[in-house]
Amino acid sequence: MSNRERLNRYTIFILGLLVNSLGVSLITKAELGTSPISSIPYVLSLNFPLSLGAFTVIFSLFLILLQLLILKRDFKLEHVLQIPVSLAFGIFIDMCMTLIDFVHPENYAVKCIDLVLGCLILGVGVYMEVLANVVMLPGEAFVRAIVFRWNREFGVTKVAFDVSMTIIAGILSFAFSGKLYGVREGTIVAAVLVGFIARLIGRKLSFLPAKLFPQKNAEDEQWSENNQQEHICIAIGRQYGSGGHDIGQQLASELSFEFYDRDIIRLAAGSTGYTSEFIGKHEEKMTNSLLYDLAMQMYAYSPEKEAPEDAIFEAERKIVLDAAEQKDCVIVGRCADVLLRDNTKCLRIFLYAPLEYRIKRVMATECLDEVEAKKKIQKIDRRRAEYYRYYTHQIWGLPANHHICIDTSIGTEQVKTMILKAIDCYLKG
């Protein structure tokens, strides 16, 4: 890491810490509860003569101590950096609480607006913290320590941690004041919204890391340099039931090309640690990107642990790039048309067919009745379209993303003839 990059990262991190502090302060000022990680310090600050920032520092140091006990010899220098970060975070929180001391919303609607605004600001701060990727705050680092030591799933562990913090804060509130104060509906809203907002920002600004930290793209740049002598590649997108897999396989056989479709699952399993069965169930499948982001929002807090679907996509992306670089090949699906759009020797094809044709074909090949076949086609096409849009920000099947779009109902041989002619004209000509 160069000195310039290190400076950029720490600058972003410190600014993110300040933004985090403002977000926590606004959420707290709404008096609808605070974020889960701040719930215990907040309850303590309501019952003892120390500020929220001071109790945040004390609680953070306690979490660092727990990390030391959990990690033991694996507790490294980078973990010690959490101490000055915790001190700065506590100071920033008290500073922001003082700056917005005039904020005292009384109307419930105004409190809700204050809460949502605080969640939005805190989400931005979390994104900046993850973008900088230099030090984790003690809360997330504690979750990471548990994941590392006992090989747990990060998302599930983060949820369990947040729930535990909220429950403990509630118990403390009853113990000290005899009523539930400091933990309310706002705590739940913050737990759901903040990570979701951070993850959403990360997707929308996915181009930013490459611009801020160019060397992070060294792998892709190396691929681009190596790709000066490209092999011929046929990237096939397809509607379910159009016969895209079979046509691609036949083309690969006739051309003596490598064929990649379900083999990508096996290859991805080797690099992600997930089983082939798990990847088969999760790749190219997404019911709704909004619901997915909500479900996976806990991963927004970790620069090291990706959501399972994100890890699978990244593994398959590398497989697609490597396959196109190494040999002449046919690749079916996996957003290959977008991933290889800069490859001048890649013919991008989309295969489709009328719904009636696809229903009959699925009925014949999968022994389904008409209703079941139609339902399966619509379900899989919807998932593919959502997956494609989520990871490429493009519209699935859009002609502008492909060199040719072919209706496979004209016949398999005719489709293959058209593709072979296109190869001769576009790639070999």
Short mmCIF file of C-alpha atoms in Angstrom, two decimals:
data_model
loop_
_atom_site.label_atom_id
_atom_site.label_comp_id
_atom_site.label_asym_id
_atom_site.label_seq_id
_atom_site.Cartn_x
_atom_site.Cartn_y
_atom_site.Cartn_z
CA MET A 1 0.00 0.00 0.00
CA SER A 2 1.48 3.36 -1.03
CA ASN A 3 1.65 6.32 1.38
CA ARG A 4 -0.89 8.17 -0.75
CA GLU A 5 -3.36 5.31 -0.60
CA ARG A 6 -2.81 4.91 3.15
CA LEU A 7 -3.50 8.63 3.62
CA ASN A 8 -6.67 8.39 1.52
CA ARG A 9 -7.91 5.40 3.45
CA TYR A 10 -7.33 6.88 6.89
CA THR A 11 -8.84 10.20 5.84
CA ILE A 12 -11.98 8.43 4.63
CA PHE A 13 -12.07 6.36 7.82
CA ILE A 14 -11.80 9.36 10.16
CA LEU A 15 -14.47 11.23 8.21
CA GLY A 16 -16.61 8.10 8.31
CA LEU A 17 -16.13 7.92 12.08
CA LEU A 18 -17.34 11.50 12.39
CA VAL A 19 -20.34 10.77 10.16
CA ASN A 20 -21.05 7.66 12.26
CA SER A 21 -21.04 9.80 15.39
CA LEU A 22 -23.50 12.28 13.91
CA GLY A 23 -25.78 9.44 12.85
CA VAL A 24 -25.73 7.85 16.32
CA SER A 25 -26.41 11.25 17.90
CA LEU A 26 -29.40 11.97 15.66
CA ILE A 27 -30.87 8.53 16.25
CA THR A 28 -30.43 9.00 19.99
CA LYS A 29 -32.01 12.47 19.90
CA ALA A 30 -35.13 10.99 18.33
CA GLU A 31 -35.77 9.32 21.72
CA LEU A 32 -37.13 6.20 20.04
CA GLY A 33 -34.20 4.08 21.10
CA THR A 34 -30.73 4.03 19.60
CA SER A 35 -28.73 1.66 17.40
CA PRO A 36 -28.12 -1.82 18.90
CA ILE A 37 -24.38 -1.31 19.35
CA SER A 38 -25.01 1.96 21.22
CA SER A 39 -27.97 0.70 23.25
CA ILE A 40 -25.98 -0.45 26.30
CA PRO A 41 -23.85 2.75 26.53
CA TYR A 42 -27.01 4.82 26.04
CA VAL A 43 -28.92 3.07 28.85
CA LEU A 44 -25.91 3.46 31.15
CA SER A 45 -25.61 7.16 30.29
CA LEU A 46 -29.25 7.66 31.31
CA ASN A 47 -28.61 6.21 34.75
CA PHE A 48 -25.07 7.27 35.63
CA PRO A 49 -23.22 10.63 35.50
CA LEU A 50 -21.15 9.86 32.43
CA SER A 51 -21.86 10.87 28.84
CA LEU A 52 -22.90 8.60 25.98
CA GLY A 53 -19.46 9.09 24.44
CA ALA A 54 -17.69 8.11 27.67
CA PHE A 55 -19.72 4.93 28.07
CA THR A 56 -19.16 4.17 24.38
CA VAL A 57 -15.40 4.24 25.01
CA ILE A 58 -15.72 2.04 28.12
CA PHE A 59 -17.94 -0.46 26.32
CA SER A 60 -15.61 -0.50 23.31
CA LEU A 61 -12.60 -1.22 25.52
CA PHE A 62 -14.57 -4.06 27.10
CA LEU A 63 -15.25 -5.55 23.65
CA ILE A 64 -11.55 -5.23 22.78
CA LEU A 65 -10.68 -7.10 25.98
CA LEU A 66 -13.13 -9.87 25.00
CA GLN A 67 -11.43 -10.08 21.60
CA LEU A 68 -8.09 -10.53 23.33
CA LEU A 69 -9.53 -13.39 25.39
CA ILE A 70 -11.12 -15.00 22.33
CA LEU A 71 -8.24 -14.60 19.88
CA LYS A 72 -5.33 -14.99 22.31
CA ARG A 73 -2.20 -15.37 20.12
CA ASP A 74 -4.19 -14.31 17.07
CA PHE A 75 -4.79 -10.88 18.61
CA LYS A 76 -2.62 -8.69 16.39
CA LEU A 77 -1.41 -5.10 16.23
CA GLU A 78 -4.30 -4.13 13.98
CA HIS A 79 -6.67 -5.02 16.83
CA VAL A 80 -4.81 -2.64 19.16
CA LEU A 81 -5.64 0.20 16.76
CA GLN A 82 -9.23 -0.15 17.91
CA ILE A 83 -8.26 1.58 21.16
CA PRO A 84 -7.47 5.04 19.69
CA VAL A 85 -10.38 4.60 17.28
CA SER A 86 -12.71 3.95 20.22
CA LEU A 87 -11.43 7.05 22.02
CA ALA A 88 -11.96 9.16 18.91
CA PHE A 89 -15.44 7.70 18.38
CA GLY A 90 -16.47 8.53 21.95
CA ILE A 91 -15.15 12.09 21.63
CA PHE A 92 -16.91 12.54 18.29
CA ILE A 93 -20.22 11.30 19.74
CA ASP A 94 -20.09 13.77 22.63
CA MET A 95 -19.08 16.54 20.23
CA CYS A 96 -22.00 15.78 17.90
CA MET A 97 -24.43 15.49 20.83
CA THR A 98 -23.33 18.98 21.88
CA LEU A 99 -23.60 20.36 18.34
CA ILE A 100 -27.19 19.15 17.95
CA ASP A 101 -28.20 19.87 21.53
CA PHE A 102 -30.98 22.08 20.14
CA VAL A 103 -32.69 19.04 18.58
CA HIS A 104 -35.58 17.99 20.82
CA PRO A 105 -38.37 16.57 18.63
CA GLU A 106 -41.66 16.26 20.51
CA ASN A 107 -44.07 15.21 17.76
CA TYR A 108 -43.89 11.47 17.02
CA ALA A 109 -43.77 12.06 13.25
CA VAL A 110 -40.82 14.43 13.70
CA LYS A 111 -39.11 11.86 15.91
CA CYS A 112 -39.52 9.28 13.11
CA ILE A 113 -38.04 11.71 10.57
CA ASP A 114 -35.12 12.34 12.91
CA LEU A 115 -34.66 8.57 13.34
CA VAL A 116 -34.65 7.86 9.60
CA LEU A 117 -32.29 10.76 8.92
CA GLY A 118 -29.95 9.45 11.60
CA CYS A 119 -30.08 5.94 10.07
CA LEU A 120 -29.28 7.39 6.64
CA ILE A 121 -26.28 9.31 7.99
CA LEU A 122 -25.08 6.32 10.02
CA GLY A 123 -25.41 4.12 6.91
CA VAL A 124 -23.17 6.53 5.01
CA GLY A 125 -20.66 6.40 7.85
CA VAL A 126 -20.65 2.60 7.89
CA TYR A 127 -20.07 2.58 4.12
CA MET A 128 -17.13 4.97 4.50
CA GLU A 129 -15.67 2.81 7.28
CA VAL A 130 -15.87 -0.32 5.13
CA LEU A 131 -14.61 1.53 2.05
CA ALA A 132 -11.51 2.69 3.96
CA ASN A 133 -10.87 -0.88 5.17
CA VAL A 134 -8.19 0.04 7.69
CA VAL A 135 -9.68 -0.61 11.14
CA MET A 136 -12.95 -2.15 12.27
CA LEU A 137 -14.90 -0.64 15.13
CA PRO A 138 -14.89 -2.87 18.24
CA GLY A 139 -18.48 -4.04 17.73
CA GLU A 140 -17.84 -5.45 14.27
CA ALA A 141 -14.34 -6.61 15.24
CA PHE A 142 -15.84 -8.58 18.14
CA VAL A 143 -18.20 -10.33 15.71
CA ARG A 144 -15.24 -11.00 13.43
CA ALA A 145 -13.33 -12.56 16.33
CA ILE A 146 -16.21 -14.95 17.04
CA VAL A 147 -16.47 -15.84 13.34
CA PHE A 148 -12.72 -16.48 13.19
CA ARG A 149 -12.48 -18.54 16.36
CA TRP A 150 -15.57 -20.72 15.96
CA ASN A 151 -16.01 -20.59 12.17
CA ARG A 152 -19.47 -19.04 12.32
CA GLU A 153 -21.43 -17.27 9.58
CA PHE A 154 -20.76 -13.52 9.80
CA GLY A 155 -24.32 -12.40 8.99
CA VAL A 156 -25.95 -14.72 11.51
CA THR A 157 -23.39 -13.83 14.18
CA LYS A 158 -23.91 -10.09 13.60
CA VAL A 159 -27.67 -10.51 14.01
CA ALA A 160 -27.18 -12.52 17.21
CA PHE A 161 -24.79 -9.85 18.52
CA ASP A 162 -27.21 -6.99 17.82
CA VAL A 163 -30.11 -8.88 19.38
CA SER A 164 -28.00 -9.67 22.45
CA MET A 165 -26.95 -6.04 22.87
CA THR A 166 -30.58 -4.93 22.64
CA ILE A 167 -31.81 -7.51 25.16
CA ILE A 168 -29.02 -6.70 27.63
CA ALA A 169 -29.78 -2.98 27.29
CA GLY A 170 -33.44 -3.69 28.00
CA ILE A 171 -32.58 -5.74 31.09
CA LEU A 172 -30.26 -2.99 32.36
CA SER A 173 -32.96 -0.39 31.79
CA PHE A 174 -35.45 -2.32 33.91
CA ALA A 175 -32.80 -3.02 36.55
CA PHE A 176 -31.76 0.64 36.94
CA SER A 177 -35.00 2.55 36.35
CA GLY A 178 -37.78 -0.02 36.59
CA LYS A 179 -38.96 0.69 33.04
CA LEU A 180 -37.89 0.19 29.45
CA TYR A 181 -36.13 3.35 28.37
CA GLY A 182 -33.50 3.73 25.70
CA VAL A 183 -34.59 0.62 23.80
CA ARG A 184 -37.64 1.10 21.60
CA GLU A 185 -38.91 0.66 18.07
CA GLY A 186 -36.12 2.91 16.83
CA THR A 187 -33.57 0.29 17.89
CA ILE A 188 -35.19 -2.26 15.58
CA VAL A 189 -35.48 0.26 12.76
CA ALA A 190 -31.80 1.19 13.11
CA ALA A 191 -30.77 -2.48 13.19
CA VAL A 192 -32.54 -3.10 9.87
CA LEU A 193 -32.01 0.18 8.04
CA VAL A 194 -28.38 1.11 8.71
CA GLY A 195 -26.74 -1.97 7.20
CA PHE A 196 -29.25 -1.95 4.33
CA ILE A 197 -28.42 1.68 3.51
CA ALA A 198 -24.66 1.02 3.71
CA ARG A 199 -24.96 -1.99 1.42
CA LEU A 200 -27.18 -0.10 -1.02
CA ILE A 201 -24.69 2.77 -1.20
CA GLY A 202 -21.91 0.24 -1.75
CA ARG A 203 -23.73 -1.19 -4.76
CA LYS A 204 -24.58 2.19 -6.24
CA LEU A 205 -21.00 3.42 -5.78
CA SER A 206 -19.32 0.15 -6.74
CA PHE A 207 -17.08 2.10 -9.13
CA LEU A 208 -15.64 4.26 -6.34
CA PRO A 209 -13.01 1.89 -4.86
CA ALA A 210 -11.36 1.49 -8.26
CA LYS A 211 -11.08 5.27 -8.62
CA LEU A 212 -9.86 5.89 -5.08
CA PHE A 213 -7.57 2.86 -4.86
CA PRO A 214 -6.52 1.95 -8.44
CA GLN A 215 -4.19 -0.85 -7.43
CA LYS A 216 -7.13 -2.79 -6.05
CA ASN A 217 -8.04 -3.45 -9.67
CA ALA A 218 -4.62 -4.89 -10.49
CA GLU A 219 -6.14 -8.32 -11.08
CA ASP A 220 -8.59 -7.03 -13.67
CA GLU A 221 -5.89 -4.84 -15.24
CA GLN A 222 -3.61 -7.86 -15.53
CA TRP A 223 -6.43 -9.77 -17.20
CA SER A 224 -6.94 -6.89 -19.61
CA GLU A 225 -3.24 -6.84 -20.49
CA ASN A 226 -3.13 -10.60 -20.98
CA ASN A 227 -6.23 -10.34 -23.12
CA GLN A 228 -4.37 -8.66 -25.97
CA GLN A 229 -4.33 -12.05 -27.75
CA GLU A 230 -7.93 -13.04 -27.01
CA HIS A 231 -9.34 -16.43 -27.65
CA ILE A 232 -12.73 -16.68 -29.29
CA CYS A 233 -15.54 -16.70 -26.77
CA ILE A 234 -19.29 -17.11 -27.24
CA ALA A 235 -21.29 -15.72 -24.31
CA ILE A 236 -24.87 -16.99 -24.32
CA GLY A 237 -27.68 -15.47 -22.30
CA ARG A 238 -30.94 -17.39 -22.49
CA GLN A 239 -34.55 -17.50 -21.43
CA TYR A 240 -35.47 -20.61 -19.52
CA GLY A 241 -36.78 -23.30 -21.84
CA SER A 242 -35.31 -21.74 -24.98
CA GLY A 243 -32.68 -24.48 -25.27
CA GLY A 244 -29.70 -22.21 -24.61
CA HIS A 245 -27.75 -24.83 -22.69
CA ASP A 246 -28.15 -27.53 -25.35
CA ILE A 247 -27.37 -25.18 -28.23
CA GLY A 248 -24.27 -23.88 -26.45
CA GLN A 249 -23.09 -27.41 -25.70
CA GLN A 250 -23.55 -28.51 -29.33
CA LEU A 251 -21.72 -25.44 -30.62
CA ALA A 252 -18.80 -26.08 -28.27
CA SER A 253 -18.61 -29.71 -29.42
CA GLU A 254 -18.69 -28.84 -33.13
CA LEU A 255 -16.13 -26.05 -32.74
CA SER A 256 -13.93 -28.01 -30.29
CA PHE A 257 -14.37 -25.20 -27.77
CA GLU A 258 -14.44 -25.55 -24.00
CA PHE A 259 -17.99 -25.45 -22.64
CA TYR A 260 -18.89 -23.73 -19.37
CA ASP A 261 -22.27 -23.88 -17.72
CA ARG A 262 -22.83 -26.14 -14.76
CA ASP A 263 -19.06 -26.80 -14.55
CA ILE A 264 -18.78 -23.23 -13.26
CA ILE A 265 -20.63 -24.35 -10.14
CA ARG A 266 -18.01 -27.01 -9.45
CA LEU A 267 -15.16 -24.59 -10.07
CA ALA A 268 -16.73 -21.92 -7.85
CA ALA A 269 -17.18 -24.47 -5.06
CA GLY A 270 -13.43 -24.99 -5.03
CA SER A 271 -12.68 -21.29 -4.50
CA THR A 272 -15.48 -20.21 -2.16
CA GLY A 273 -15.66 -23.07 0.33
CA TYR A 274 -19.36 -23.53 -0.38
CA THR A 275 -20.62 -26.88 -1.61
CA SER A 276 -21.71 -27.39 -5.21
CA GLU A 277 -25.24 -28.02 -3.94
CA PHE A 278 -25.27 -24.70 -2.07
CA ILE A 279 -23.98 -22.77 -5.08
CA GLY A 280 -26.45 -24.51 -7.39
CA LYS A 281 -29.28 -23.25 -5.20
CA HIS A 282 -28.02 -19.68 -4.89
CA GLU A 283 -26.25 -18.70 -8.12
CA GLU A 284 -28.21 -16.74 -10.74
CA LYS A 285 -31.18 -16.78 -8.39
CA MET A 286 -32.64 -13.78 -6.66
CA THR A 287 -36.30 -13.29 -5.82
CA ASN A 288 -36.00 -9.56 -5.21
CA SER A 289 -32.90 -7.39 -4.93
CA LEU A 290 -34.50 -5.18 -2.26
CA LEU A 291 -35.37 -8.18 -0.07
CA TYR A 292 -31.92 -9.63 -0.71
CA ASP A 293 -30.23 -6.42 0.44
CA LEU A 294 -32.39 -6.41 3.56
CA ALA A 295 -31.51 -10.03 4.30
CA MET A 296 -27.79 -9.55 3.65
CA GLN A 297 -27.46 -6.06 5.17
CA MET A 298 -25.36 -7.31 8.11
CA TYR A 299 -22.50 -7.97 5.69
CA ALA A 300 -22.28 -4.23 5.06
CA TYR A 301 -20.29 -3.99 8.31
CA SER A 302 -17.50 -6.30 7.19
CA PRO A 303 -14.88 -5.51 4.54
CA GLU A 304 -13.63 -9.09 4.77
CA LYS A 305 -16.76 -11.24 4.77
CA GLU A 306 -19.00 -11.14 1.71
CA ALA A 307 -22.62 -12.19 1.61
CA PRO A 308 -22.80 -15.76 0.20
CA GLU A 309 -24.38 -14.68 -3.11
CA ASP A 310 -21.77 -11.92 -3.51
CA ALA A 311 -18.94 -14.39 -2.88
CA ILE A 312 -20.42 -16.79 -5.44
CA PHE A 313 -20.78 -14.05 -8.04
CA GLU A 314 -17.19 -12.89 -7.50
CA ALA A 315 -15.88 -16.45 -7.81
CA GLU A 316 -17.85 -17.04 -11.01
CA ARG A 317 -16.73 -13.67 -12.40
CA LYS A 318 -13.11 -14.74 -12.06
CA ILE A 319 -13.87 -18.11 -13.62
CA VAL A 320 -15.53 -16.43 -16.62
CA LEU A 321 -12.60 -14.04 -17.13
CA ASP A 322 -10.03 -16.83 -16.80
CA ALA A 323 -11.96 -19.11 -19.16
CA ALA A 324 -12.14 -16.44 -21.86
CA GLU A 325 -8.43 -15.72 -21.46
CA GLN A 326 -7.15 -19.28 -21.59
CA LYS A 327 -9.07 -21.07 -24.35
CA ASP A 328 -11.69 -20.76 -27.05
CA CYS A 329 -14.93 -21.33 -25.19
CA VAL A 330 -18.70 -21.13 -24.94
CA ILE A 331 -20.04 -19.70 -21.68
CA VAL A 332 -23.72 -19.92 -20.78
CA GLY A 333 -25.22 -17.36 -18.40
CA ARG A 334 -23.35 -15.91 -15.39
CA CYS A 335 -23.62 -12.35 -16.78
CA ALA A 336 -20.78 -13.27 -19.17
CA ASP A 337 -21.99 -10.83 -21.82
CA VAL A 338 -21.36 -7.89 -19.47
CA LEU A 339 -18.22 -9.30 -17.86
CA LEU A 340 -16.66 -9.81 -21.30
CA ARG A 341 -17.99 -6.70 -23.01
CA ASP A 342 -14.44 -5.36 -23.48
CA ASN A 343 -13.26 -8.60 -25.08
CA THR A 344 -13.14 -7.90 -28.82
CA LYS A 345 -13.21 -11.63 -29.58
CA CYS A 346 -16.37 -12.34 -27.61
CA LEU A 347 -19.63 -12.83 -29.49
CA ARG A 348 -22.51 -11.94 -27.18
CA ILE A 349 -25.75 -13.76 -27.91
CA PHE A 350 -29.19 -13.84 -26.32
CA LEU A 351 -31.48 -16.77 -27.05
CA TYR A 352 -35.22 -16.44 -26.54
CA ALA A 353 -38.42 -18.05 -27.75
CA PRO A 354 -42.20 -17.55 -27.53
CA LEU A 355 -43.66 -18.62 -24.20
CA GLU A 356 -45.81 -21.31 -25.82
CA TYR A 357 -42.76 -22.90 -27.41
CA ARG A 358 -40.85 -22.87 -24.14
CA ILE A 359 -43.77 -24.32 -22.20
CA LYS A 360 -44.01 -27.27 -24.61
CA ARG A 361 -40.28 -27.82 -24.46
CA VAL A 362 -40.13 -27.79 -20.64
CA MET A 363 -43.18 -30.08 -20.49
CA ALA A 364 -41.37 -32.56 -22.72
CA THR A 365 -37.93 -32.37 -21.12
CA GLU A 366 -38.97 -32.15 -17.45
CA CYS A 367 -42.24 -34.14 -17.46
CA LEU A 368 -44.31 -31.24 -16.12
CA ASP A 369 -47.88 -30.31 -16.94
CA GLU A 370 -48.64 -27.04 -18.69
CA VAL A 371 -49.41 -25.07 -15.53
CA GLU A 372 -46.28 -26.25 -13.73
CA ALA A 373 -44.08 -25.61 -16.78
CA LYS A 374 -45.37 -22.07 -17.20
CA LYS A 375 -44.95 -21.31 -13.51
CA LYS A 376 -41.36 -22.62 -13.49
CA ILE A 377 -40.43 -20.64 -16.62
CA GLN A 378 -41.79 -17.39 -15.22
CA LYS A 379 -40.16 -17.97 -11.83
CA ILE A 380 -36.68 -18.73 -13.21
CA ASP A 381 -36.78 -15.95 -15.79
CA ARG A 382 -37.80 -13.47 -13.08
CA ARG A 383 -34.91 -14.60 -10.86
CA ARG A 384 -32.39 -14.41 -13.68
CA ALA A 385 -33.55 -10.94 -14.65
CA GLU A 386 -33.32 -9.70 -11.06
CA TYR A 387 -29.89 -11.29 -10.55
CA TYR A 388 -28.60 -9.80 -13.81
CA ARG A 389 -29.90 -6.33 -12.94
CA TYR A 390 -28.53 -6.50 -9.40
CA TYR A 391 -24.96 -7.39 -10.38
CA THR A 392 -24.62 -5.63 -13.73
CA HIS A 393 -27.05 -2.69 -13.41
CA GLN A 394 -28.28 -3.67 -16.88
CA ILE A 395 -31.57 -5.01 -18.23
CA TRP A 396 -31.55 -8.75 -18.85
CA GLY A 397 -32.10 -9.63 -22.51
CA LEU A 398 -31.71 -6.05 -23.72
CA PRO A 399 -30.66 -6.23 -27.41
CA ALA A 400 -28.14 -3.41 -26.94
CA ASN A 401 -26.10 -5.69 -24.66
CA HIS A 402 -25.75 -8.39 -27.34
CA HIS A 403 -24.49 -8.69 -30.88
CA ILE A 404 -27.38 -10.90 -31.92
CA CYS A 405 -30.66 -12.08 -30.40
CA ILE A 406 -32.17 -15.24 -31.87
CA ASP A 407 -35.58 -16.85 -31.55
CA THR A 408 -34.76 -20.52 -30.99
CA SER A 409 -38.20 -21.66 -32.15
CA ILE A 410 -36.87 -21.44 -35.73
CA GLY A 411 -34.96 -24.64 -34.99
CA THR A 412 -31.70 -25.64 -33.34
CA GLU A 413 -29.79 -26.19 -36.59
CA GLN A 414 -30.85 -22.81 -37.95
CA VAL A 415 -29.77 -21.11 -34.73
CA LYS A 416 -26.37 -22.80 -34.81
CA THR A 417 -25.92 -21.86 -38.48
CA MET A 418 -26.64 -18.21 -37.70
CA ILE A 419 -24.16 -18.22 -34.81
CA LEU A 420 -21.44 -19.89 -36.89
CA LYS A 421 -21.91 -17.32 -39.64
CA ALA A 422 -21.74 -14.55 -37.05
CA ILE A 423 -18.46 -15.99 -35.78
CA ASP A 424 -17.02 -15.98 -39.29
CA CYS A 425 -18.22 -12.45 -40.02
CA TYR A 426 -17.58 -10.76 -36.67
CA LEU A 427 -14.70 -12.65 -35.09
CA LYS A 428 -12.76 -14.19 -37.95
CA GLY A 429 -13.47 -11.65 -40.66
#
